[in-house]
Amino acid sequence: MARRTGPGWLTVPEILEELAIPRRTWQRWHALGRTPKPMVRLPNGEYRVRRSVFDAWLADHEVGA
């Protein structure tokens, strides 16, 4: 299970879990510039995304009913 970060921030494993997608899909989206922006890259190489940015990114990708 993904470890929890500070309030308002998500790790990539948390995003993968929420979207139910494999890491490779996320990596491909990132290479194509399709992941949420901005993402923060920590000195250890891990990424963090603000929850508000992620939620807005999801809303932008919703398909109309």
PDB file of N, CA, C, O and CB in Angstrom:
ATOM      1  N   MET A   1       0.842  -1.189   0.000  1.00  0.00           N
ATOM      2  CA  MET A   1       0.000   0.000   0.000  1.00  0.00           C
ATOM      3  C   MET A   1       0.883   1.246   0.000  1.00  0.00           C
ATOM      4  O   MET A   1       1.958   1.255   0.599  1.00  0.00           O
ATOM      5  CB  MET A   1      -0.955   0.002   1.223  1.00  0.00           C
ATOM      6  N   ALA A   2       0.428   2.276  -0.663  1.00  0.00           N
ATOM      7  CA  ALA A   2       1.182   3.530  -0.739  1.00  0.00           C
ATOM      8  C   ALA A   2       1.191   4.217   0.625  1.00  0.00           C
ATOM      9  O   ALA A   2       0.199   4.199   1.353  1.00  0.00           O
ATOM     10  CB  ALA A   2       0.577   4.471  -1.815  1.00  0.00           C
ATOM     11  N   ARG A   3       2.323   4.818   0.951  1.00  0.00           N
ATOM     12  CA  ARG A   3       2.368   5.552   2.209  1.00  0.00           C
ATOM     13  C   ARG A   3       1.745   6.918   2.018  1.00  0.00           C
ATOM     14  O   ARG A   3       1.796   7.496   0.932  1.00  0.00           O
ATOM     15  CB  ARG A   3       3.815   5.682   2.724  1.00  0.00           C
ATOM     16  N   ARG A   4       1.168   7.415   3.068  1.00  0.00           N
ATOM     17  CA  ARG A   4       0.483   8.707   3.009  1.00  0.00           C
ATOM     18  C   ARG A   4       1.469   9.841   3.177  1.00  0.00           C
ATOM     19  O   ARG A   4       2.423   9.745   3.950  1.00  0.00           O
ATOM     20  CB  ARG A   4      -0.605   8.795   4.080  1.00  0.00           C
ATOM     21  N   THR A   5       1.232  10.905   2.453  1.00  0.00           N
ATOM     22  CA  THR A   5       2.068  12.096   2.539  1.00  0.00           C
ATOM     23  C   THR A   5       1.317  13.158   3.325  1.00  0.00           C
ATOM     24  O   THR A   5       0.233  12.919   3.857  1.00  0.00           O
ATOM     25  CB  THR A   5       2.456  12.618   1.125  1.00  0.00           C
ATOM     26  N   GLY A   6       1.922  14.333   3.384  1.00  0.00           N
ATOM     27  CA  GLY A   6       1.286  15.440   4.082  1.00  0.00           C
ATOM     28  C   GLY A   6      -0.043  15.798   3.449  1.00  0.00           C
ATOM     29  O   GLY A   6      -0.322  15.431   2.307  1.00  0.00           O
ATOM     30  N   PRO A   7      -0.866  16.525   4.209  1.00  0.00           N
ATOM     31  CA  PRO A   7      -2.181  16.900   3.679  1.00  0.00           C
ATOM     32  C   PRO A   7      -2.055  17.701   2.389  1.00  0.00           C
ATOM     33  O   PRO A   7      -1.242  18.618   2.277  1.00  0.00           O
ATOM     34  CB  PRO A   7      -2.962  17.708   4.718  1.00  0.00           C
ATOM     35  N   GLY A   8      -2.874  17.331   1.433  1.00  0.00           N
ATOM     36  CA  GLY A   8      -2.884  18.073   0.184  1.00  0.00           C
ATOM     37  C   GLY A   8      -1.917  17.583  -0.865  1.00  0.00           C
ATOM     38  O   GLY A   8      -1.906  18.117  -1.974  1.00  0.00           O
ATOM     39  N   TRP A   9      -1.097  16.583  -0.562  1.00  0.00           N
ATOM     40  CA  TRP A   9      -0.117  16.064  -1.523  1.00  0.00           C
ATOM     41  C   TRP A   9      -0.344  14.583  -1.773  1.00  0.00           C
ATOM     42  O   TRP A   9      -0.726  13.844  -0.866  1.00  0.00           O
ATOM     43  CB  TRP A   9       1.317  16.299  -1.018  1.00  0.00           C
ATOM     44  N   LEU A  10      -0.109  14.151  -3.007  1.00  0.00           N
ATOM     45  CA  LEU A  10      -0.215  12.741  -3.381  1.00  0.00           C
ATOM     46  C   LEU A  10       1.115  12.257  -3.935  1.00  0.00           C
ATOM     47  O   LEU A  10       1.825  13.000  -4.613  1.00  0.00           O
ATOM     48  CB  LEU A  10      -1.343  12.525  -4.417  1.00  0.00           C
ATOM     49  N   THR A  11       1.445  11.012  -3.643  1.00  0.00           N
ATOM     50  CA  THR A  11       2.594  10.374  -4.270  1.00  0.00           C
ATOM     51  C   THR A  11       2.111   9.700  -5.552  1.00  0.00           C
ATOM     52  O   THR A  11       0.908   9.527  -5.749  1.00  0.00           O
ATOM     53  CB  THR A  11       3.277   9.341  -3.303  1.00  0.00           C
ATOM     54  N   VAL A  12       3.032   9.326  -6.411  1.00  0.00           N
ATOM     55  CA  VAL A  12       2.654   8.604  -7.628  1.00  0.00           C
ATOM     56  C   VAL A  12       1.991   7.267  -7.266  1.00  0.00           C
ATOM     57  O   VAL A  12       0.970   6.932  -7.865  1.00  0.00           O
ATOM     58  CB  VAL A  12       3.898   8.367  -8.531  1.00  0.00           C
ATOM     59  N   PRO A  13       2.529   6.482  -6.305  1.00  0.00           N
ATOM     60  CA  PRO A  13       1.820   5.242  -5.950  1.00  0.00           C
ATOM     61  C   PRO A  13       0.379   5.480  -5.478  1.00  0.00           C
ATOM     62  O   PRO A  13      -0.499   4.667  -5.765  1.00  0.00           O
ATOM     63  CB  PRO A  13       2.587   4.512  -4.862  1.00  0.00           C
ATOM     64  N   GLU A  14       0.126   6.566  -4.771  1.00  0.00           N
ATOM     65  CA  GLU A  14      -1.242   6.879  -4.355  1.00  0.00           C
ATOM     66  C   GLU A  14      -2.120   7.184  -5.561  1.00  0.00           C
ATOM     67  O   GLU A  14      -3.282   6.780  -5.602  1.00  0.00           O
ATOM     68  CB  GLU A  14      -1.250   8.065  -3.384  1.00  0.00           C
ATOM     69  N   ILE A  15      -1.575   7.888  -6.534  1.00  0.00           N
ATOM     70  CA  ILE A  15      -2.325   8.196  -7.756  1.00  0.00           C
ATOM     71  C   ILE A  15      -2.606   6.916  -8.538  1.00  0.00           C
ATOM     72  O   ILE A  15      -3.716   6.715  -9.032  1.00  0.00           O
ATOM     73  CB  ILE A  15      -1.548   9.205  -8.637  1.00  0.00           C
ATOM     74  N   LEU A  16      -1.601   6.053  -8.649  1.00  0.00           N
ATOM     75  CA  LEU A  16      -1.782   4.784  -9.365  1.00  0.00           C
ATOM     76  C   LEU A  16      -2.889   3.958  -8.720  1.00  0.00           C
ATOM     77  O   LEU A  16      -3.712   3.354  -9.407  1.00  0.00           O
ATOM     78  CB  LEU A  16      -0.466   3.981  -9.389  1.00  0.00           C
ATOM     79  N   GLU A  17      -2.894   3.943  -7.393  1.00  0.00           N
ATOM     80  CA  GLU A  17      -3.918   3.200  -6.665  1.00  0.00           C
ATOM     81  C   GLU A  17      -5.300   3.800  -6.917  1.00  0.00           C
ATOM     82  O   GLU A  17      -6.265   3.071  -7.150  1.00  0.00           O
ATOM     83  CB  GLU A  17      -3.608   3.190  -5.160  1.00  0.00           C
ATOM     84  N   GLU A  18      -5.391   5.111  -6.871  1.00  0.00           N
ATOM     85  CA  GLU A  18      -6.680   5.774  -7.069  1.00  0.00           C
ATOM     86  C   GLU A  18      -7.209   5.571  -8.487  1.00  0.00           C
ATOM     87  O   GLU A  18      -8.410   5.380  -8.676  1.00  0.00           O
ATOM     88  CB  GLU A  18      -6.555   7.263  -6.773  1.00  0.00           C
ATOM     89  N   LEU A  19      -6.326   5.612  -9.480  1.00  0.00           N
ATOM     90  CA  LEU A  19      -6.746   5.444 -10.868  1.00  0.00           C
ATOM     91  C   LEU A  19      -6.833   3.976 -11.287  1.00  0.00           C
ATOM     92  O   LEU A  19      -7.401   3.659 -12.332  1.00  0.00           O
ATOM     93  CB  LEU A  19      -5.790   6.174 -11.780  1.00  0.00           C
ATOM     94  N   ALA A  20      -6.275   3.087 -10.476  1.00  0.00           N
ATOM     95  CA  ALA A  20      -6.234   1.649 -10.772  1.00  0.00           C
ATOM     96  C   ALA A  20      -5.536   1.392 -12.112  1.00  0.00           C
ATOM     97  O   ALA A  20      -6.044   0.674 -12.974  1.00  0.00           O
ATOM     98  CB  ALA A  20      -7.665   1.060 -10.794  1.00  0.00           C
ATOM     99  N   ILE A  21      -4.350   2.005 -12.257  1.00  0.00           N
ATOM    100  CA  ILE A  21      -3.551   1.812 -13.461  1.00  0.00           C
ATOM    101  C   ILE A  21      -2.156   1.319 -13.077  1.00  0.00           C
ATOM    102  O   ILE A  21      -1.698   1.569 -11.962  1.00  0.00           O
ATOM    103  CB  ILE A  21      -3.461   3.127 -14.281  1.00  0.00           C
ATOM    104  N   PRO A  22      -1.481   0.623 -13.989  1.00  0.00           N
ATOM    105  CA  PRO A  22      -0.114   0.191 -13.698  1.00  0.00           C
ATOM    106  C   PRO A  22       0.881   1.349 -13.814  1.00  0.00           C
ATOM    107  O   PRO A  22       0.624   2.344 -14.493  1.00  0.00           O
ATOM    108  CB  PRO A  22       0.291  -0.942 -14.644  1.00  0.00           C
ATOM    109  N   ARG A  23       2.004   1.199 -13.147  1.00  0.00           N
ATOM    110  CA  ARG A  23       3.052   2.226 -13.163  1.00  0.00           C
ATOM    111  C   ARG A  23       3.495   2.524 -14.603  1.00  0.00           C
ATOM    112  O   ARG A  23       3.754   3.679 -14.940  1.00  0.00           O
ATOM    113  CB  ARG A  23       4.266   1.774 -12.311  1.00  0.00           C
ATOM    114  N   ARG A  24       3.581   1.517 -15.430  1.00  0.00           N
ATOM    115  CA  ARG A  24       4.041   1.711 -16.811  1.00  0.00           C
ATOM    116  C   ARG A  24       3.119   2.666 -17.580  1.00  0.00           C
ATOM    117  O   ARG A  24       3.591   3.464 -18.390  1.00  0.00           O
ATOM    118  CB  ARG A  24       4.119   0.357 -17.540  1.00  0.00           C
ATOM    119  N   THR A  25       1.825   2.585 -17.331  1.00  0.00           N
ATOM    120  CA  THR A  25       0.884   3.507 -17.982  1.00  0.00           C
ATOM    121  C   THR A  25       1.188   4.935 -17.563  1.00  0.00           C
ATOM    122  O   THR A  25       1.233   5.839 -18.398  1.00  0.00           O
ATOM    123  CB  THR A  25      -0.582   3.143 -17.631  1.00  0.00           C
ATOM    124  N   TRP A  26       1.399   5.138 -16.252  1.00  0.00           N
ATOM    125  CA  TRP A  26       1.739   6.469 -15.741  1.00  0.00           C
ATOM    126  C   TRP A  26       3.034   6.966 -16.373  1.00  0.00           C
ATOM    127  O   TRP A  26       3.125   8.130 -16.762  1.00  0.00           O
ATOM    128  CB  TRP A  26       1.869   6.445 -14.204  1.00  0.00           C
ATOM    129  N   GLN A  27       4.035   6.094 -16.477  1.00  0.00           N
ATOM    130  CA  GLN A  27       5.314   6.490 -17.069  1.00  0.00           C
ATOM    131  C   GLN A  27       5.144   6.906 -18.526  1.00  0.00           C
ATOM    132  O   GLN A  27       5.763   7.868 -18.981  1.00  0.00           O
ATOM    133  CB  GLN A  27       6.325   5.346 -16.966  1.00  0.00           C
ATOM    134  N   ARG A  28       4.307   6.181 -19.251  1.00  0.00           N
ATOM    135  CA  ARG A  28       4.054   6.538 -20.658  1.00  0.00           C
ATOM    136  C   ARG A  28       3.343   7.888 -20.738  1.00  0.00           C
ATOM    137  O   ARG A  28       3.710   8.735 -21.552  1.00  0.00           O
ATOM    138  CB  ARG A  28       3.205   5.439 -21.362  1.00  0.00           C
ATOM    139  N   TRP A  29       2.326   8.091 -19.895  1.00  0.00           N
ATOM    140  CA  TRP A  29       1.628   9.377 -19.875  1.00  0.00           C
ATOM    141  C   TRP A  29       2.591  10.508 -19.534  1.00  0.00           C
ATOM    142  O   TRP A  29       2.532  11.584 -20.129  1.00  0.00           O
ATOM    143  CB  TRP A  29       0.470   9.346 -18.866  1.00  0.00           C
ATOM    144  N   HIS A  30       3.475  10.259 -18.573  1.00  0.00           N
ATOM    145  CA  HIS A  30       4.443  11.292 -18.172  1.00  0.00           C
ATOM    146  C   HIS A  30       5.378  11.628 -19.334  1.00  0.00           C
ATOM    147  O   HIS A  30       5.652  12.802 -19.586  1.00  0.00           O
ATOM    148  CB  HIS A  30       5.265  10.823 -16.944  1.00  0.00           C
ATOM    149  N   ALA A  31       5.865  10.618 -20.038  1.00  0.00           N
ATOM    150  CA  ALA A  31       6.746  10.831 -21.186  1.00  0.00           C
ATOM    151  C   ALA A  31       6.047  11.619 -22.290  1.00  0.00           C
ATOM    152  O   ALA A  31       6.685  12.376 -23.022  1.00  0.00           O
ATOM    153  CB  ALA A  31       7.233   9.491 -21.732  1.00  0.00           C
ATOM    154  N   LEU A  32       4.743  11.437 -22.405  1.00  0.00           N
ATOM    155  CA  LEU A  32       3.962  12.140 -23.426  1.00  0.00           C
ATOM    156  C   LEU A  32       3.445  13.500 -22.947  1.00  0.00           C
ATOM    157  O   LEU A  32       2.766  14.207 -23.692  1.00  0.00           O
ATOM    158  CB  LEU A  32       2.792  11.278 -23.858  1.00  0.00           C
ATOM    159  N   GLY A  33       3.770  13.862 -21.701  1.00  0.00           N
ATOM    160  CA  GLY A  33       3.327  15.138 -21.165  1.00  0.00           C
ATOM    161  C   GLY A  33       1.861  15.170 -20.773  1.00  0.00           C
ATOM    162  O   GLY A  33       1.245  16.236 -20.771  1.00  0.00           O
ATOM    163  N   ARG A  34       1.297  14.020 -20.443  1.00  0.00           N
ATOM    164  CA  ARG A  34      -0.136  13.932 -20.138  1.00  0.00           C
ATOM    165  C   ARG A  34      -0.456  13.804 -18.656  1.00  0.00           C
ATOM    166  O   ARG A  34      -1.622  13.630 -18.300  1.00  0.00           O
ATOM    167  CB  ARG A  34      -0.723  12.771 -20.857  1.00  0.00           C
ATOM    168  N   THR A  35       0.532  13.884 -17.791  1.00  0.00           N
ATOM    169  CA  THR A  35       0.287  13.813 -16.353  1.00  0.00           C
ATOM    170  C   THR A  35       0.000  15.209 -15.815  1.00  0.00           C
ATOM    171  O   THR A  35       0.276  16.202 -16.488  1.00  0.00           O
ATOM    172  CB  THR A  35       1.495  13.181 -15.615  1.00  0.00           C
ATOM    173  N   PRO A  36      -0.553  15.293 -14.605  1.00  0.00           N
ATOM    174  CA  PRO A  36      -0.863  16.612 -14.043  1.00  0.00           C
ATOM    175  C   PRO A  36       0.372  17.502 -13.946  1.00  0.00           C
ATOM    176  O   PRO A  36       1.476  17.032 -13.671  1.00  0.00           O
ATOM    177  CB  PRO A  36      -1.491  16.459 -12.665  1.00  0.00           C
ATOM    178  N   LYS A  37       0.163  18.783 -14.175  1.00  0.00           N
ATOM    179  CA  LYS A  37       1.240  19.770 -14.037  1.00  0.00           C
ATOM    180  C   LYS A  37       0.740  20.861 -13.109  1.00  0.00           C
ATOM    181  O   LYS A  37      -0.433  21.220 -13.210  1.00  0.00           O
ATOM    182  CB  LYS A  37       1.677  20.363 -15.432  1.00  0.00           C
ATOM    183  N   PRO A  38       1.511  21.389 -12.250  1.00  0.00           N
ATOM    184  CA  PRO A  38       2.909  21.030 -12.009  1.00  0.00           C
ATOM    185  C   PRO A  38       3.027  19.856 -11.046  1.00  0.00           C
ATOM    186  O   PRO A  38       2.167  19.635 -10.193  1.00  0.00           O
ATOM    187  CB  PRO A  38       3.676  22.229 -11.461  1.00  0.00           C
ATOM    188  N   MET A  39       4.120  19.108 -11.206  1.00  0.00           N
ATOM    189  CA  MET A  39       4.499  18.064 -10.262  1.00  0.00           C
ATOM    190  C   MET A  39       5.797  18.519  -9.616  1.00  0.00           C
ATOM    191  O   MET A  39       6.622  19.170 -10.256  1.00  0.00           O
ATOM    192  CB  MET A  39       4.655  16.655 -10.965  1.00  0.00           C
ATOM    193  N   VAL A  40       5.973  18.178  -8.362  1.00  0.00           N
ATOM    194  CA  VAL A  40       7.193  18.530  -7.637  1.00  0.00           C
ATOM    195  C   VAL A  40       8.072  17.297  -7.596  1.00  0.00           C
ATOM    196  O   VAL A  40       7.618  16.215  -7.223  1.00  0.00           O
ATOM    197  CB  VAL A  40       6.883  19.055  -6.189  1.00  0.00           C
ATOM    198  N   ARG A  41       9.329  17.456  -7.979  1.00  0.00           N
ATOM    199  CA  ARG A  41      10.277  16.341  -7.897  1.00  0.00           C
ATOM    200  C   ARG A  41      11.201  16.596  -6.711  1.00  0.00           C
ATOM    201  O   ARG A  41      11.895  17.611  -6.646  1.00  0.00           O
ATOM    202  CB  ARG A  41      11.098  16.182  -9.233  1.00  0.00           C
ATOM    203  N   LEU A  42      11.192  15.651  -5.779  1.00  0.00           N
ATOM    204  CA  LEU A  42      12.001  15.762  -4.579  1.00  0.00           C
ATOM    205  C   LEU A  42      13.445  15.363  -4.868  1.00  0.00           C
ATOM    206  O   LEU A  42      13.710  14.735  -5.893  1.00  0.00           O
ATOM    207  CB  LEU A  42      11.421  14.894  -3.461  1.00  0.00           C
ATOM    208  N   PRO A  43      14.387  15.714  -3.988  1.00  0.00           N
ATOM    209  CA  PRO A  43      15.793  15.344  -4.201  1.00  0.00           C
ATOM    210  C   PRO A  43      16.008  13.833  -4.335  1.00  0.00           C
ATOM    211  O   PRO A  43      16.963  13.404  -4.983  1.00  0.00           O
ATOM    212  CB  PRO A  43      16.634  15.866  -3.058  1.00  0.00           C
ATOM    213  N   ASN A  44      15.133  13.024  -3.732  1.00  0.00           N
ATOM    214  CA  ASN A  44      15.278  11.568  -3.857  1.00  0.00           C
ATOM    215  C   ASN A  44      14.680  11.034  -5.159  1.00  0.00           C
ATOM    216  O   ASN A  44      14.683   9.825  -5.390  1.00  0.00           O
ATOM    217  CB  ASN A  44      14.616  10.876  -2.671  1.00  0.00           C
ATOM    218  N   GLY A  45      14.170  11.924  -6.010  1.00  0.00           N
ATOM    219  CA  GLY A  45      13.644  11.530  -7.314  1.00  0.00           C
ATOM    220  C   GLY A  45      12.157  11.241  -7.327  1.00  0.00           C
ATOM    221  O   GLY A  45      11.580  11.047  -8.397  1.00  0.00           O
ATOM    222  N   GLU A  46      11.520  11.208  -6.158  1.00  0.00           N
ATOM    223  CA  GLU A  46      10.088  10.956  -6.104  1.00  0.00           C
ATOM    224  C   GLU A  46       9.305  12.212  -6.475  1.00  0.00           C
ATOM    225  O   GLU A  46       9.753  13.337  -6.253  1.00  0.00           O
ATOM    226  CB  GLU A  46       9.684  10.468  -4.709  1.00  0.00           C
ATOM    227  N   TYR A  47       8.127  11.987  -7.046  1.00  0.00           N
ATOM    228  CA  TYR A  47       7.259  13.088  -7.439  1.00  0.00           C
ATOM    229  C   TYR A  47       6.118  13.240  -6.440  1.00  0.00           C
ATOM    230  O   TYR A  47       5.699  12.274  -5.802  1.00  0.00           O
ATOM    231  CB  TYR A  47       6.708  12.865  -8.858  1.00  0.00           C
ATOM    232  N   ARG A  48       5.630  14.454  -6.318  1.00  0.00           N
ATOM    233  CA  ARG A  48       4.440  14.760  -5.534  1.00  0.00           C
ATOM    234  C   ARG A  48       3.543  15.650  -6.383  1.00  0.00           C
ATOM    235  O   ARG A  48       4.013  16.478  -7.164  1.00  0.00           O
ATOM    236  CB  ARG A  48       4.808  15.451  -4.171  1.00  0.00           C
ATOM    237  N   VAL A  49       2.235  15.458  -6.209  1.00  0.00           N
ATOM    238  CA  VAL A  49       1.246  16.255  -6.927  1.00  0.00           C
ATOM    239  C   VAL A  49       0.254  16.774  -5.888  1.00  0.00           C
ATOM    240  O   VAL A  49      -0.221  16.021  -5.038  1.00  0.00           O
ATOM    241  CB  VAL A  49       0.520  15.412  -8.058  1.00  0.00           C
ATOM    242  N   ARG A  50      -0.046  18.048  -5.966  1.00  0.00           N
ATOM    243  CA  ARG A  50      -1.065  18.592  -5.058  1.00  0.00           C
ATOM    244  C   ARG A  50      -2.407  17.939  -5.367  1.00  0.00           C
ATOM    245  O   ARG A  50      -2.759  17.739  -6.529  1.00  0.00           O
ATOM    246  CB  ARG A  50      -1.166  20.147  -5.187  1.00  0.00           C
ATOM    247  N   ARG A  51      -3.142  17.615  -4.326  1.00  0.00           N
ATOM    248  CA  ARG A  51      -4.466  17.000  -4.497  1.00  0.00           C
ATOM    249  C   ARG A  51      -5.355  17.891  -5.364  1.00  0.00           C
ATOM    250  O   ARG A  51      -6.079  17.385  -6.222  1.00  0.00           O
ATOM    251  CB  ARG A  51      -5.136  16.748  -3.119  1.00  0.00           C
ATOM    252  N   SER A  52      -5.313  19.199  -5.155  1.00  0.00           N
ATOM    253  CA  SER A  52      -6.160  20.117  -5.927  1.00  0.00           C
ATOM    254  C   SER A  52      -5.795  20.083  -7.414  1.00  0.00           C
ATOM    255  O   SER A  52      -6.680  20.152  -8.267  1.00  0.00           O
ATOM    256  CB  SER A  52      -6.027  21.554  -5.384  1.00  0.00           C
ATOM    257  N   VAL A  53      -4.512  19.979  -7.728  1.00  0.00           N
ATOM    258  CA  VAL A  53      -4.062  19.893  -9.125  1.00  0.00           C
ATOM    259  C   VAL A  53      -4.531  18.577  -9.735  1.00  0.00           C
ATOM    260  O   VAL A  53      -5.009  18.547 -10.869  1.00  0.00           O
ATOM    261  CB  VAL A  53      -2.513  20.014  -9.220  1.00  0.00           C
ATOM    262  N   PHE A  54      -4.390  17.488  -8.975  1.00  0.00           N
ATOM    263  CA  PHE A  54      -4.823  16.174  -9.455  1.00  0.00           C
ATOM    264  C   PHE A  54      -6.328  16.158  -9.716  1.00  0.00           C
ATOM    265  O   PHE A  54      -6.776  15.663 -10.750  1.00  0.00           O
ATOM    266  CB  PHE A  54      -4.450  15.082  -8.438  1.00  0.00           C
ATOM    267  N   ASP A  55      -7.111  16.701  -8.775  1.00  0.00           N
ATOM    268  CA  ASP A  55      -8.563  16.729  -8.946  1.00  0.00           C
ATOM    269  C   ASP A  55      -8.967  17.550 -10.169  1.00  0.00           C
ATOM    270  O   ASP A  55      -9.876  17.163 -10.902  1.00  0.00           O
ATOM    271  CB  ASP A  55      -9.232  17.294  -7.693  1.00  0.00           C
ATOM    272  N   ALA A  56      -8.298  18.681 -10.391  1.00  0.00           N
ATOM    273  CA  ALA A  56      -8.584  19.504 -11.572  1.00  0.00           C
ATOM    274  C   ALA A  56      -8.211  18.759 -12.853  1.00  0.00           C
ATOM    275  O   ALA A  56      -8.935  18.816 -13.847  1.00  0.00           O
ATOM    276  CB  ALA A  56      -7.821  20.846 -11.495  1.00  0.00           C
ATOM    277  N   TRP A  57      -7.080  18.062 -12.822  1.00  0.00           N
ATOM    278  CA  TRP A  57      -6.637  17.270 -13.972  1.00  0.00           C
ATOM    279  C   TRP A  57      -7.669  16.193 -14.292  1.00  0.00           C
ATOM    280  O   TRP A  57      -8.012  15.982 -15.455  1.00  0.00           O
ATOM    281  CB  TRP A  57      -5.254  16.628 -13.700  1.00  0.00           C
ATOM    282  N   LEU A  58      -8.165  15.510 -13.254  1.00  0.00           N
ATOM    283  CA  LEU A  58      -9.201  14.494 -13.471  1.00  0.00           C
ATOM    284  C   LEU A  58     -10.449  15.109 -14.071  1.00  0.00           C
ATOM    285  O   LEU A  58     -11.029  14.550 -15.002  1.00  0.00           O
ATOM    286  CB  LEU A  58      -9.548  13.788 -12.161  1.00  0.00           C
ATOM    287  N   ALA A  59     -10.871  16.255 -13.549  1.00  0.00           N
ATOM    288  CA  ALA A  59     -12.079  16.913 -14.053  1.00  0.00           C
ATOM    289  C   ALA A  59     -11.924  17.289 -15.525  1.00  0.00           C
ATOM    290  O   ALA A  59     -12.889  17.232 -16.287  1.00  0.00           O
ATOM    291  CB  ALA A  59     -12.395  18.165 -13.219  1.00  0.00           C
ATOM    292  N   ASP A  60     -10.715  17.674 -15.922  1.00  0.00           N
ATOM    293  CA  ASP A  60     -10.455  18.020 -17.323  1.00  0.00           C
ATOM    294  C   ASP A  60     -10.554  16.817 -18.249  1.00  0.00           C
ATOM    295  O   ASP A  60     -10.728  16.974 -19.458  1.00  0.00           O
ATOM    296  CB  ASP A  60      -9.085  18.646 -17.456  1.00  0.00           C
ATOM    297  N   HIS A  61     -10.444  15.619 -17.689  1.00  0.00           N
ATOM    298  CA  HIS A  61     -10.461  14.395 -18.492  1.00  0.00           C
ATOM    299  C   HIS A  61     -11.756  13.604 -18.368  1.00  0.00           C
ATOM    300  O   HIS A  61     -11.843  12.476 -18.852  1.00  0.00           O
ATOM    301  CB  HIS A  61      -9.312  13.519 -18.098  1.00  0.00           C
ATOM    302  N   GLU A  62     -12.751  14.181 -17.731  1.00  0.00           N
ATOM    303  CA  GLU A  62     -14.035  13.505 -17.612  1.00  0.00           C
ATOM    304  C   GLU A  62     -14.725  13.445 -18.976  1.00  0.00           C
ATOM    305  O   GLU A  62     -14.645  14.370 -19.785  1.00  0.00           O
ATOM    306  CB  GLU A  62     -14.932  14.221 -16.580  1.00  0.00           C
ATOM    307  N   VAL A  63     -15.382  12.355 -19.187  1.00  0.00           N
ATOM    308  CA  VAL A  63     -16.146  12.172 -20.417  1.00  0.00           C
ATOM    309  C   VAL A  63     -17.599  12.467 -20.094  1.00  0.00           C
ATOM    310  O   VAL A  63     -18.144  11.940 -19.125  1.00  0.00           O
ATOM    311  CB  VAL A  63     -15.972  10.724 -21.004  1.00  0.00           C
ATOM    312  N   GLY A  64     -18.230  13.313 -20.907  1.00  0.00           N
ATOM    313  CA  GLY A  64     -19.634  13.672 -20.662  1.00  0.00           C
ATOM    314  C   GLY A  64     -20.550  12.471 -20.711  1.00  0.00           C
ATOM    315  O   GLY A  64     -20.348  11.550 -21.502  1.00  0.00           O
ATOM    316  N   ALA A  65     -21.553  12.491 -19.865  1.00  0.00           N
ATOM    317  CA  ALA A  65     -22.493  11.375 -19.796  1.00  0.00           C
ATOM    318  C   ALA A  65     -23.549  11.458 -20.880  1.00  0.00           C
ATOM    319  O   ALA A  65     -24.420  10.591 -20.961  1.00  0.00           O
ATOM    320  CB  ALA A  65     -23.156  11.332 -18.438  1.00  0.00           C
TER     321      ALA A  65
END
